[in-house]
Coordinates of C-alpha atoms and ligand atoms in Angstrom, one line a residue:
M1 CA -2.8 0.6 -8.9
C2 CA -4.8 -1.5 -11.3
G3 CA -5.0 -5.2 -10.8
I4 CA -4.2 -7.6 -13.6
I5 CA -4.6 -11.4 -13.7
G6 CA -4.5 -14.2 -16.1
Y7 CA -4.9 -18.0 -16.2
V8 CA -4.0 -20.6 -18.8
G9 CA -4.5 -24.3 -18.2
Q10 CA -7.1 -27.0 -18.4
Q11 CA -9.8 -25.5 -16.3
P12 CA -12.5 -23.0 -17.3
A13 CA -10.4 -19.8 -17.0
V14 CA -13.0 -17.1 -16.6
P15 CA -14.4 -18.1 -13.2
I16 CA -10.8 -18.3 -11.9
V17 CA -10.0 -14.9 -13.3
L18 CA -13.2 -13.5 -11.9
E19 CA -12.4 -14.9 -8.4
G20 CA -8.9 -13.4 -8.6
L21 CA -10.2 -10.0 -9.8
S22 CA -12.5 -9.8 -6.8
Q23 CA -9.3 -10.0 -4.6
L24 CA -7.5 -7.4 -6.7
L25 CA -10.3 -4.8 -6.6
Y26 CA -8.5 -2.9 -3.9
R27 CA -5.9 -1.9 -6.5
G28 CA -8.5 0.0 -8.5
Y29 CA -12.2 -0.2 -8.9
D30 CA -13.2 2.3 -11.6
S31 CA -14.0 -0.5 -14.0
A32 CA -13.3 -4.2 -14.6
G33 CA -13.0 -6.4 -17.6
V34 CA -12.1 -9.9 -18.8
S35 CA -11.1 -11.4 -22.1
G36 CA -11.5 -15.1 -22.7
L37 CA -10.1 -17.0 -25.7
I38 CA -13.3 -18.9 -26.7
S39 CA -11.8 -20.6 -29.8
P40 CA -8.6 -20.3 -31.8
G41 CA -8.5 -16.7 -33.2
V42 CA -11.6 -15.5 -31.2
L43 CA -11.5 -13.4 -28.0
R44 CA -14.7 -12.5 -26.1
I45 CA -14.3 -9.4 -24.0
V46 CA -16.7 -8.2 -21.3
K47 CA -16.1 -4.9 -19.5
Q48 CA -18.0 -2.5 -17.3
V49 CA -17.7 0.6 -15.2
L50 CA -18.1 -0.3 -11.5
P51 CA -20.6 2.0 -9.8
D52 CA -19.2 2.7 -6.3
G53 CA -16.7 0.0 -6.7
Q54 CA -19.4 -2.7 -6.8
F55 CA -18.3 -5.9 -8.4
D56 CA -21.4 -8.0 -8.3
D57 CA -23.1 -6.5 -11.4
F58 CA -20.0 -7.1 -13.4
K59 CA -19.7 -10.6 -12.2
A60 CA -23.3 -11.3 -13.2
K61 CA -22.7 -9.7 -16.6
V62 CA -19.7 -12.0 -17.2
E63 CA -21.7 -15.0 -16.1
D64 CA -24.5 -14.1 -18.5
S65 CA -22.0 -13.9 -21.3
R66 CA -21.7 -17.7 -21.0
F67 CA -18.0 -18.2 -21.7
P68 CA -17.7 -21.9 -22.8
E69 CA -16.1 -24.3 -20.4
S70 CA -13.5 -24.9 -23.1
C71 CA -12.2 -21.3 -22.6
T72 CA -9.1 -22.1 -20.7
N73 CA -7.2 -18.9 -21.4
A74 CA -8.4 -15.6 -19.9
I75 CA -7.0 -12.3 -18.6
G76 CA -8.7 -9.7 -16.4
H77 CA -8.3 -6.2 -15.1
T78 CA -9.5 -3.8 -12.4
R79 CA -8.8 -0.2 -13.3
W80 CA -7.7 2.9 -11.5
A81 CA -8.1 5.5 -14.3
T82 CA -5.0 7.4 -15.4
H83 CA -5.5 8.1 -19.1
G84 CA -9.1 8.8 -19.9
G85 CA -12.3 8.8 -17.9
R86 CA -14.1 6.0 -16.1
T87 CA -15.9 4.6 -19.2
V88 CA -16.5 1.2 -20.7
L89 CA -14.4 2.2 -23.7
N90 CA -11.4 3.0 -21.5
A91 CA -11.8 -0.2 -19.4
H92 CA -9.3 -3.0 -20.0
P93 CA -8.6 -5.4 -21.8
H94 CA -7.7 -3.4 -24.9
C95 CA -7.2 -4.8 -28.4
D96 CA -5.3 -4.1 -31.5
G97 CA -7.2 -3.3 -34.7
S98 CA -7.7 -7.0 -35.6
G99 CA -9.1 -8.0 -32.2
Q100 CA -6.5 -10.8 -32.0
I101 CA -4.3 -9.2 -29.3
A102 CA -5.7 -8.3 -25.9
V103 CA -3.7 -6.4 -23.2
V104 CA -4.2 -5.6 -19.5
H105 CA -1.8 -3.2 -18.0
N106 CA -0.8 -1.6 -14.7
G107 CA 1.3 1.5 -14.8
M108 CA 1.7 4.4 -17.2
L109 CA 3.4 4.9 -20.5
E110 CA 5.4 8.0 -20.2
N111 CA 5.9 8.3 -24.0
W112 CA 2.3 7.7 -24.9
R113 CA 1.9 11.0 -26.8
E114 CA 4.8 10.2 -29.2
L115 CA 3.7 6.6 -29.5
K116 CA 0.1 7.5 -30.2
A117 CA 1.2 9.9 -32.9
E118 CA 3.5 7.3 -34.4
L119 CA 0.8 4.6 -34.4
I120 CA -1.8 6.9 -35.9
G121 CA 0.7 7.8 -38.6
L122 CA 1.1 4.1 -39.3
G123 CA -2.6 3.8 -39.9
C124 CA -3.7 2.4 -36.5
R125 CA -7.2 3.3 -35.4
I126 CA -7.1 4.1 -31.7
V127 CA -10.5 3.9 -30.1
S128 CA -10.0 4.6 -26.4
E129 CA -8.3 7.4 -24.5
T130 CA -5.9 5.0 -22.7
D131 CA -2.2 4.4 -23.1
T132 CA -2.8 0.7 -22.8
E133 CA -4.5 0.3 -26.2
L134 CA -1.3 1.6 -27.8
I135 CA 0.6 -1.5 -26.5
A136 CA -1.8 -3.8 -28.3
H137 CA -1.4 -1.9 -31.6
L138 CA 2.4 -1.7 -31.1
F139 CA 2.7 -5.5 -30.5
A140 CA 0.6 -6.2 -33.6
L141 CA 2.9 -4.0 -35.7
K142 CA 6.0 -5.6 -34.3
L143 CA 4.5 -9.0 -35.1
Q144 CA 4.1 -7.9 -38.7
E145 CA 7.6 -6.6 -38.8
T146 CA 9.1 -9.8 -37.4
K147 CA 6.9 -12.0 -39.5
G148 CA 5.1 -13.4 -36.5
D149 CA 8.2 -14.0 -34.3
I150 CA 6.6 -13.6 -30.9
R151 CA 9.9 -13.3 -29.0
Q152 CA 11.4 -10.7 -31.3
A153 CA 8.1 -8.8 -31.4
I154 CA 7.8 -8.7 -27.6
L155 CA 11.4 -7.5 -27.2
S156 CA 10.9 -4.8 -29.8
T157 CA 7.6 -3.8 -28.2
V158 CA 9.1 -3.6 -24.7
S159 CA 12.1 -1.5 -26.0
S160 CA 9.6 1.1 -27.2
L161 CA 7.8 1.5 -23.9
Q162 CA 8.9 4.1 -21.3
G163 CA 7.7 4.4 -17.8
A164 CA 6.7 1.9 -15.1
N165 CA 4.6 -0.9 -16.5
G166 CA 3.3 -4.4 -15.8
I167 CA 1.7 -6.0 -18.8
L168 CA -0.2 -9.2 -19.5
L169 CA -0.9 -10.1 -23.1
Q170 CA -3.1 -12.7 -25.0
Y171 CA -2.7 -13.5 -28.7
A172 CA -5.7 -15.3 -30.0
R173 CA -3.8 -17.2 -32.6
Y174 CA -2.2 -19.3 -29.8
P175 CA -4.8 -20.5 -27.4
D176 CA -2.2 -21.7 -24.9
L177 CA -0.1 -18.5 -24.9
L178 CA 0.2 -15.8 -22.2
I179 CA 2.9 -13.2 -22.1
G180 CA 3.8 -11.3 -18.9
I181 CA 6.2 -8.3 -18.7
R182 CA 7.5 -6.5 -15.7
K183 CA 9.0 -3.2 -16.5
G184 CA 8.7 -1.1 -13.4
S185 CA 5.3 -2.4 -12.1
P186 CA 4.9 -5.7 -10.2
L187 CA 4.0 -9.0 -11.8
S188 CA 4.1 -12.5 -10.3
Y189 CA 3.3 -15.9 -11.6
A190 CA 2.6 -19.4 -10.2
K191 CA 2.6 -22.9 -11.7
L192 CA -0.3 -24.8 -10.2
D193 CA -0.3 -28.5 -9.4
D194 CA -2.2 -29.5 -12.5
G195 CA 0.3 -27.7 -14.8
A196 CA -1.8 -24.6 -15.2
F197 CA -0.3 -21.1 -14.8
M198 CA -1.6 -18.0 -13.1
V199 CA -0.1 -14.5 -13.6
A200 CA -1.1 -11.5 -11.5
S201 CA 0.0 -8.1 -10.2
T202 CA 0.4 -9.7 -6.7
G203 CA 0.6 -13.2 -5.4
D204 CA -2.6 -13.0 -3.2
P205 CA -4.9 -14.5 -5.9
F206 CA -2.7 -17.6 -6.1
L207 CA -3.3 -18.4 -2.4
P208 CA -6.4 -20.7 -2.9
Y209 CA -4.3 -22.8 -5.4
T210 CA -0.7 -22.8 -4.3
R211 CA 1.7 -21.4 -1.7
R212 CA 4.6 -20.9 -4.0
C213 CA 5.1 -18.3 -6.7
K214 CA 7.7 -16.3 -8.6
H215 CA 7.9 -12.5 -8.5
L216 CA 9.3 -11.2 -11.8
R217 CA 12.2 -8.8 -11.3
D218 CA 12.4 -5.5 -13.2
G219 CA 13.0 -6.2 -16.9
D220 CA 11.8 -9.9 -16.6
I221 CA 9.5 -11.3 -19.3
I222 CA 7.6 -14.6 -19.2
I223 CA 6.2 -16.5 -22.2
I224 CA 3.9 -19.3 -21.1
Q225 CA 3.1 -21.6 -24.0
G226 CA 2.3 -25.3 -24.3
G227 CA 2.3 -25.8 -20.5
K228 CA 5.9 -24.5 -20.2
V229 CA 7.2 -21.2 -19.2
E230 CA 10.2 -19.3 -20.7
E231 CA 11.8 -16.7 -18.4
F232 CA 14.0 -14.1 -19.8
S233 CA 15.2 -10.6 -19.4
F234 CA 15.9 -8.0 -22.0
H235 CA 19.0 -5.8 -22.3
N236 CA 19.5 -3.4 -25.2
G237 CA 17.0 -5.3 -27.2
R238 CA 18.6 -8.7 -26.5
R239 CA 17.0 -11.7 -24.9
I240 CA 18.9 -13.1 -21.9
P241 CA 17.6 -16.3 -20.3
V242 CA 17.1 -15.9 -16.5
S243 CA 15.9 -18.1 -13.7
I244 CA 13.4 -16.3 -11.5
P245 CA 13.6 -17.5 -7.9
S246 CA 10.6 -19.2 -6.4
V247 CA 9.3 -17.9 -3.1
E248 CA 6.8 -19.0 -0.4
L249 CA 3.7 -16.8 -0.4
E250 CA 3.1 -14.9 2.8
G251 CA -0.4 -15.1 4.3
S252 CA -3.2 -17.5 3.7
A253 CA -6.5 -17.8 1.9
E254 CA -8.2 -16.7 5.1
D255 CA -6.2 -13.4 5.2
V256 CA -7.9 -12.3 1.9
A257 CA -11.4 -13.4 3.0
L258 CA -13.8 -11.3 5.2
E259 CA -14.2 -14.2 7.7
G260 CA -17.5 -12.9 9.0
Y261 CA -16.6 -9.2 9.2
P262 CA -18.7 -6.8 7.1
H263 CA -15.7 -5.0 5.8
F264 CA -11.9 -5.6 5.4
M265 CA -11.3 -2.3 7.1
L266 CA -13.1 -3.5 10.3
K267 CA -11.4 -6.9 10.1
E268 CA -8.0 -5.4 9.8
I269 CA -8.6 -3.0 12.7
M270 CA -10.2 -5.6 15.0
T271 CA -7.7 -8.5 14.4
Q272 CA -4.7 -6.4 15.3
P273 CA -4.3 -8.1 18.7
E274 CA -3.9 -11.4 16.9
R275 CA -1.7 -10.1 14.0
L276 CA 0.7 -7.8 15.7
P277 CA 2.4 -10.6 17.8
D278 CA 3.7 -11.8 14.4
V279 CA 5.3 -8.4 13.9
L280 CA 7.2 -8.8 17.2
G281 CA 7.7 -12.6 17.0
G282 CA 11.4 -13.7 17.6
R283 CA 12.6 -10.1 17.5
L284 CA 12.3 -9.2 21.2
R285 CA 13.9 -10.9 24.2
L286 CA 11.7 -9.8 27.1
E287 CA 13.9 -11.3 29.8
T288 CA 17.2 -9.7 28.7
G289 CA 15.9 -6.6 26.8
L290 CA 17.8 -7.6 23.6
V291 CA 16.4 -6.8 20.2
K292 CA 17.3 -9.0 17.2
L293 CA 16.5 -7.7 13.7
G294 CA 18.0 -10.2 11.2
G295 CA 17.2 -8.1 8.2
L296 CA 19.5 -5.3 9.5
E297 CA 22.1 -7.5 11.1
A298 CA 22.7 -9.9 8.1
S299 CA 24.9 -7.6 6.1
S300 CA 28.0 -6.5 8.0
L301 CA 28.4 -3.6 5.6
A302 CA 24.9 -2.3 6.2
L303 CA 25.4 -2.8 10.0
K304 CA 28.6 -0.8 9.9
K305 CA 26.9 2.0 8.0
L306 CA 24.0 2.1 10.4
K307 CA 26.3 2.3 13.4
R308 CA 28.4 5.2 11.8
A309 CA 25.5 7.1 10.2
K310 CA 25.0 10.8 11.2
H311 CA 21.8 11.5 9.3
F312 CA 18.6 9.4 9.0
W313 CA 15.8 10.0 6.6
F314 CA 12.4 8.3 6.9
I315 CA 10.4 8.6 3.7
G316 CA 6.9 7.4 2.8
C317 CA 3.5 8.5 1.5
G318 CA 0.2 9.0 3.2
T319 CA -0.1 6.7 6.3
S320 CA 3.4 5.5 5.8
Y321 CA 4.6 9.1 6.0
H322 CA 2.8 9.5 9.3
A323 CA 4.5 6.4 10.7
A324 CA 7.8 7.8 9.3
Q325 CA 7.3 11.0 11.4
I326 CA 6.8 9.0 14.5
V327 CA 9.9 6.8 13.9
A328 CA 12.1 9.9 13.1
R329 CA 11.0 11.4 16.4
M330 CA 11.9 8.2 18.2
F331 CA 15.4 8.3 16.6
R332 CA 15.9 11.9 17.8
Q333 CA 14.6 11.1 21.3
H334 CA 16.5 7.9 21.9
L335 CA 19.5 8.0 19.6
H336 CA 20.1 11.8 19.7
V337 CA 20.8 11.9 15.9
H338 CA 19.7 14.1 13.1
A339 CA 16.5 12.2 11.9
E340 CA 13.8 13.6 9.7
A341 CA 10.7 12.4 7.9
K342 CA 9.8 13.5 4.4
Q343 CA 6.9 12.8 2.1
A344 CA 8.4 10.8 -0.7
S345 CA 6.7 12.9 -3.4
E346 CA 8.6 15.9 -2.1
V347 CA 12.0 14.3 -1.9
T348 CA 12.9 14.9 -5.6
L349 CA 12.0 18.5 -5.3
D350 CA 14.1 19.4 -2.3
D351 CA 17.8 19.0 -1.7
I352 CA 17.3 17.2 1.5
L353 CA 20.9 16.1 1.8
S354 CA 22.1 19.7 1.7
G355 CA 24.5 20.1 4.6
C356 CA 24.6 16.4 5.3
S357 CA 27.3 14.0 4.4
P358 CA 25.5 11.7 1.8
G359 CA 27.8 8.7 2.6
R360 CA 26.9 8.9 6.2
S361 CA 23.2 9.3 5.6
V362 CA 20.8 6.4 5.8
V363 CA 17.3 6.3 4.3
F364 CA 14.5 4.2 5.7
A365 CA 11.7 3.8 3.2
L366 CA 8.4 2.9 4.7
S367 CA 5.6 1.3 2.7
Q368 CA 2.8 -1.3 3.1
S369 CA 2.7 -2.2 -0.6
G370 CA 6.3 -1.6 -1.5
E371 CA 5.1 -0.4 -4.9
T372 CA 4.4 3.3 -4.3
K373 CA 5.9 5.1 -7.3
D374 CA 6.8 8.3 -5.5
L375 CA 8.7 6.3 -2.9
L376 CA 10.6 4.3 -5.5
D377 CA 11.5 7.4 -7.4
A378 CA 12.6 9.1 -4.2
I379 CA 14.9 6.2 -3.5
E380 CA 16.5 6.3 -6.9
Y381 CA 16.9 10.1 -6.6
L382 CA 18.7 9.8 -3.2
R383 CA 20.8 6.9 -4.3
A384 CA 22.0 8.9 -7.3
R385 CA 23.1 11.6 -4.8
G386 CA 25.3 9.1 -3.0
V387 CA 23.2 8.2 0.1
G388 CA 25.1 5.6 2.2
L389 CA 22.4 3.1 2.7
V390 CA 18.8 2.4 1.8
A391 CA 16.8 0.2 4.1
G392 CA 13.1 -0.8 3.8
I393 CA 10.3 -1.1 6.3
V394 CA 7.8 -2.9 4.2
N395 CA 4.9 -5.4 4.3
V396 CA 4.8 -7.0 0.9
V397 CA 7.5 -9.6 0.4
G398 CA 9.2 -9.4 -3.0
S399 CA 7.8 -5.9 -3.8
S400 CA 9.7 -3.4 -5.9
L401 CA 10.9 -1.5 -2.8
V402 CA 12.7 -4.6 -1.5
T403 CA 14.7 -4.9 -4.7
L404 CA 15.7 -1.2 -4.4
T405 CA 17.2 -1.5 -0.9
D406 CA 20.7 -2.4 -0.1
G407 CA 19.5 -5.8 1.2
A408 CA 18.7 -4.2 4.5
G409 CA 15.3 -3.8 6.1
V410 CA 12.6 -5.2 8.3
Y411 CA 9.4 -6.8 7.1
L412 CA 6.2 -5.9 8.8
R413 CA 4.8 -9.5 8.7
V414 CA 1.3 -8.2 9.4
G415 CA -0.4 -10.2 6.6
P416 CA -2.1 -8.8 3.5
E417 CA -3.9 -5.5 3.9
I418 CA -7.0 -5.4 1.6
G419 CA -8.9 -2.3 2.8
V420 CA -7.6 0.7 0.9
A421 CA -7.4 2.6 4.2
S422 CA -4.1 1.5 5.9
T423 CA -4.8 0.4 9.5
K424 CA -2.8 -2.5 10.8
A425 CA 0.1 -1.5 8.5
F426 CA 0.4 1.8 10.4
S427 CA 0.4 0.0 13.8
S428 CA 3.1 -2.4 12.6
Q429 CA 5.2 0.3 11.0
V430 CA 5.3 2.1 14.3
L431 CA 6.1 -1.1 16.2
V432 CA 8.9 -2.0 13.8
G433 CA 10.2 1.6 14.1
A434 CA 10.3 1.3 17.9
M435 CA 12.2 -2.0 17.6
I436 CA 14.7 -0.5 15.2
T437 CA 15.2 2.4 17.5
V438 CA 16.1 0.2 20.5
W439 CA 18.1 -2.2 18.3
L440 CA 20.2 0.6 16.9
A441 CA 20.7 2.2 20.3
Q442 CA 22.0 -1.2 21.5
Q443 CA 24.2 -1.7 18.5
R444 CA 25.7 1.8 18.9
G445 CA 26.3 1.2 22.6
Q446 CA 23.9 4.0 23.6
L447 CA 21.6 1.6 25.5
S448 CA 22.4 -1.7 27.2
P449 CA 19.8 -4.5 26.8
D450 CA 19.3 -4.2 30.5
Q451 CA 18.3 -0.6 30.3
S452 CA 16.0 -1.4 27.3
I453 CA 13.9 -3.8 29.3
P454 CA 11.0 -1.4 30.2
F455 CA 10.6 -0.1 26.7
V456 CA 10.9 -3.6 25.1
R457 CA 8.2 -4.8 27.5
A458 CA 6.1 -1.8 26.6
I459 CA 6.4 -2.7 22.9
A460 CA 5.4 -6.3 23.6
E461 CA 2.3 -5.2 25.5
I462 CA 0.8 -3.2 22.7
P463 CA -1.2 -6.0 21.0
E464 CA -3.0 -6.9 24.2
Q465 CA -3.5 -3.2 25.1
L466 CA -5.2 -2.7 21.8
R467 CA -8.1 -4.9 23.1
V468 CA -9.0 -2.1 25.5
V469 CA -9.3 0.4 22.6
L470 CA -11.2 -2.1 20.3
A471 CA -13.7 -2.8 23.1
Q472 CA -14.8 0.9 22.9
S473 CA -16.0 0.5 19.3
E474 CA -19.7 1.0 20.2
A475 CA -18.9 4.1 22.3
I476 CA -16.9 5.5 19.4
R477 CA -19.8 4.8 17.0
K478 CA -22.0 6.9 19.3
L479 CA -19.4 9.7 19.1
A480 CA -19.5 9.4 15.3
E481 CA -23.3 9.9 15.4
Y482 CA -22.7 13.1 17.4
I483 CA -20.2 14.3 14.9
M484 CA -22.7 13.7 12.0
K485 CA -24.6 16.7 13.2
F486 CA -21.8 18.8 11.8
T487 CA -20.3 19.0 8.3
S488 CA -16.7 19.0 9.5
L489 CA -14.6 18.3 12.6
M490 CA -11.2 19.2 13.9
M491 CA -8.3 16.9 15.0
L492 CA -5.5 18.1 17.3
G493 CA -2.4 16.7 19.0
R494 CA 1.0 17.8 20.2
G495 CA 4.4 16.2 19.9
Y496 CA 4.2 12.6 18.8
H497 CA 0.4 13.0 18.7
Y498 CA 0.5 15.6 15.9
A499 CA 1.4 12.7 13.7
T500 CA -1.4 10.7 15.3
A501 CA -3.8 13.5 14.6
L502 CA -2.6 13.6 11.0
E503 CA -3.2 9.9 10.6
G504 CA -6.7 10.2 12.2
H505 CA -7.5 13.1 9.8
L506 CA -6.3 11.1 6.8
K507 CA -8.5 8.2 7.8
V508 CA -11.6 10.4 8.3
V509 CA -11.2 12.2 5.0
E510 CA -10.4 9.1 3.0
V511 CA -13.1 6.9 4.4
S512 CA -16.0 9.2 5.3
N513 CA -15.2 12.1 2.9
M514 CA -16.0 14.6 5.8
A515 CA -14.0 17.7 6.0
C516 CA -11.5 17.6 8.8
E517 CA -9.1 20.3 10.0
V518 CA -5.9 19.0 11.5
Q519 CA -3.2 21.0 13.4
P520 CA -0.7 20.7 16.1
A521 CA -2.9 21.7 19.1
G522 CA -0.8 24.8 19.8
E523 CA -1.5 26.2 16.3
M524 CA -5.2 26.0 16.6
K525 CA -5.5 29.4 18.1
H526 CA -3.6 30.9 15.2
G527 CA -6.5 30.5 12.8
P528 CA -8.5 27.2 12.9
L529 CA -10.2 28.2 16.1
A530 CA -12.4 30.4 13.9
L531 CA -14.1 27.2 12.8
V532 CA -15.4 26.5 16.3
T533 CA -19.1 27.2 17.0
D534 CA -21.4 25.9 19.7
G535 CA -21.0 22.1 20.0
Y536 CA -18.4 21.9 17.2
P537 CA -16.6 18.5 17.5
V538 CA -12.9 18.6 18.2
V539 CA -10.9 15.4 18.7
M540 CA -7.9 16.1 21.0
V541 CA -5.3 13.4 21.5
A542 CA -4.7 14.1 25.1
T543 CA -2.7 11.2 26.6
R544 CA -0.5 11.5 29.7
D545 CA 2.8 12.9 28.4
S546 CA 5.0 16.0 28.6
S547 CA 2.4 18.0 26.6
R548 CA -0.4 17.4 29.1
T549 CA -0.4 20.8 30.7
A550 CA -0.4 22.6 27.4
I551 CA -3.2 20.3 26.2
L552 CA -5.3 21.2 29.2
H553 CA -5.0 24.9 28.3
N554 CA -5.9 24.2 24.7
I555 CA -9.0 22.2 25.8
S556 CA -10.1 25.2 28.0
E557 CA -9.6 27.6 25.1
L558 CA -11.7 25.4 22.8
Q559 CA -14.5 24.8 25.4
A560 CA -14.6 28.6 26.1
R561 CA -15.8 28.9 22.5
G562 CA -18.3 26.2 22.8
A563 CA -16.3 23.2 21.3
F564 CA -17.3 19.7 22.2
V565 CA -14.0 18.1 23.0
I566 CA -13.6 14.3 22.5
G567 CA -10.4 13.5 24.3
I568 CA -8.3 10.4 23.7
T569 CA -7.0 10.1 27.2
T570 CA -4.9 7.8 29.2
D571 CA -6.8 5.3 31.3
G572 CA -6.6 6.4 34.9
D573 CA -6.1 10.1 34.1
T574 CA -9.3 11.0 35.9
E575 CA -8.7 14.8 35.7
M576 CA -8.4 14.7 31.9
A577 CA -11.4 12.4 31.6
K578 CA -13.5 14.9 33.7
I579 CA -12.4 17.9 31.7
V580 CA -13.1 16.6 28.2
N581 CA -16.7 16.4 27.0
Q582 CA -16.3 12.8 26.1
A583 CA -13.4 10.5 26.6
I584 CA -11.9 7.5 24.7
Y585 CA -9.5 5.6 26.9
I586 CA -6.2 4.1 26.0
P587 CA -4.0 2.1 28.3
D588 CA -0.8 3.8 29.7
T589 CA 2.3 3.4 27.6
P590 CA 5.1 5.7 26.5
P591 CA 3.9 8.4 24.1
E592 CA 5.7 7.0 21.1
L593 CA 3.7 3.8 21.5
A594 CA 0.5 5.5 22.5
T595 CA 0.4 6.7 18.9
I596 CA -0.6 3.2 17.9
L597 CA -3.4 2.9 20.5
A598 CA -4.7 6.4 19.8
A599 CA -4.5 6.1 16.0
T600 CA -6.5 2.8 16.3
S601 CA -9.3 4.6 18.1
L602 CA -9.3 7.1 15.2
Q603 CA -9.4 4.3 12.7
L604 CA -12.6 3.1 14.4
L605 CA -14.0 6.7 14.4
A606 CA -13.3 7.0 10.6
Y607 CA -14.8 3.6 10.0
H608 CA -18.1 4.5 11.8
L609 CA -18.2 8.0 10.1
G610 CA -17.7 6.2 6.8
L611 CA -20.7 3.9 7.4
L612 CA -22.9 6.8 8.7
N613 CA -22.1 8.8 5.6
E614 CA -23.0 5.7 3.6
R615 CA -19.5 5.4 2.0
N616 CA -17.8 2.2 0.7
V617 CA -15.3 2.0 3.5
D618 CA -13.1 -0.6 1.8
K619 CA -13.0 1.2 -1.5
P620 CA -12.9 4.9 -0.8
R621 CA -13.9 7.2 -3.7
N622 CA -11.2 7.9 -6.3
L623 CA -8.5 5.9 -4.4
A624 CA -6.7 2.6 -4.8
K625 CA -4.5 0.6 -2.6
A626 CA -1.1 0.6 -4.3
V627 CA -0.3 4.0 -5.9
T628 CA 2.0 2.9 -8.7
V629 CA 1.7 6.2 -10.7
K630 CA 3.2 9.6 -10.1
Ligands
M6R701 O1 1.7 1.1 0.3 P1 2.2 2.4 0.9 O2 2.3 2.3 2.4 O3 3.4 2.9 0.3 O4 1.0 3.4 0.6 C1 1.2 4.8 0.9 C2 -0.1 5.5 0.8 O5 -0.7 5.5 -0.5 C3 -1.2 4.9 1.8 O6 -0.7 4.9 3.1 C4 -2.5 5.7 1.7 O7 -2.3 7.0 2.2 C5 -3.6 5.0 2.5 N1 -4.7 4.7 1.7 C6 -4.0 5.7 3.7 O8 -5.0 5.0 4.4

């Protein structure tokens, strides 16, 4: 949530920061701003509200501002508003009263009220409604207190900040200085070949320049000055030198480019047949049925806990929660254990471990970004209650979630996801969940590799089977046109496909802003059926599985009231195809994997509904990609 970026080196900094900002827009697009150090002691700041998330006007405004080529130190920000409305005044960067210190910030100061009162009491004039501005004033005061000692001032500033924050700071007195702080919100930096430095809230903007970077750990601070970087951590107000490990960046510059697609959402849906094999690569032995998951096997302690565990919790938010529901069901079906999914935001409000032995409970945390605040809080809450093991199912390497696990987990390896709507991440989460299910059944001696062969092969077939779904994009667009005659629609499914329907519903609401009712199909007649009028569109996930007979009844009940039923049906199920008013076909596969194929058809439906409703499908209204606030 919020994207921050900075550059200091020998090149004109503003174009580099602008380019990086355009890649960070998915993290927040309420407003954008840059600050360039145009001469010692002088910062030039340009900021603007982004109408409908559009970046081009802002870019033109920055270009018109004619930052000199000699401006080689700049910071930038894309905002997802937390404190204060979407106004230019609230857009970052924010300055102290002297205009010498500029700050961009991702996160939330939990003690902003107290801090604001204190700063006002000390004579600071706060002009915006943001918590970020307070950081600039605070640092300025600390500089005065320490007689200009930057290191002491930064330590003292950081000690006064509560909450999860990632901060980048410029001080105009030193044209070669950038300060980065990670205290709860992500921050990474890279040294480029020419000795320049880039700092950003994710490594993606570095990709055109380098493949290596360093992800700051919680509490790490970097001071870049004079072409050198000082890495340290703070403990009780003391500065401890650290060495942040350097890592290889995942993905490539192509991953963060549209490559001919009109939208990232479409690109990320359509390229799944090429990306998902990376999720499976090296993990499945098709001949023997063996599943190998290095991230869960490496630690013998983690492995022991997984084998002995009695309770499994799958936690996530939004799309990741829907994937968690599917994986929990797979665990119940294949491992016959107590397994439940829970929205991370609810975990801290509910004693979910009640009646469980905490030490024999395992938590799997699912996340694309690995930065979702509710999820990180839930992990800390469960850990404090003695949960035996925390493992991650995550896409972004080096994210905060990874550092909170017990060194156990499985990366999605599906490449950067730029569209705010999660698409390929959902598919890969379910695929990884299916692999973990078989792997653990093998580890616990519940399934021999030999017995696993059919399911393992079914997993491996998913990327190719998706092509059949994607080929129906035009037919799905026509269905979207039909749905446009109504102001809302309904989405239904049973068993595994209730989670599929939930996921389809989330995509439609998020991307097209259309009202969509979602229910387990059997619940429809207990209330939502009242919505059905003549021709009313109902999407029914109706694949060939144990719920088929009940689904056939539900379809009759709906059609008897005039509903137009769009069935997501199994290819070859001619009876079902004839009964529904319009069919979308998915290839035959076990129901737990059919969730991926069916959800992908719903991703396409949401995409087309978004376009027909003239929505910005990559940057849905009011949302951002990584939700790093409560
Ligand atoms: O990065 P995460 O997977 O933790 O994000 C969780 C949700 O914020 C995310 O899935 C959100 O619901 C998507 N925008 C849905 O498309």
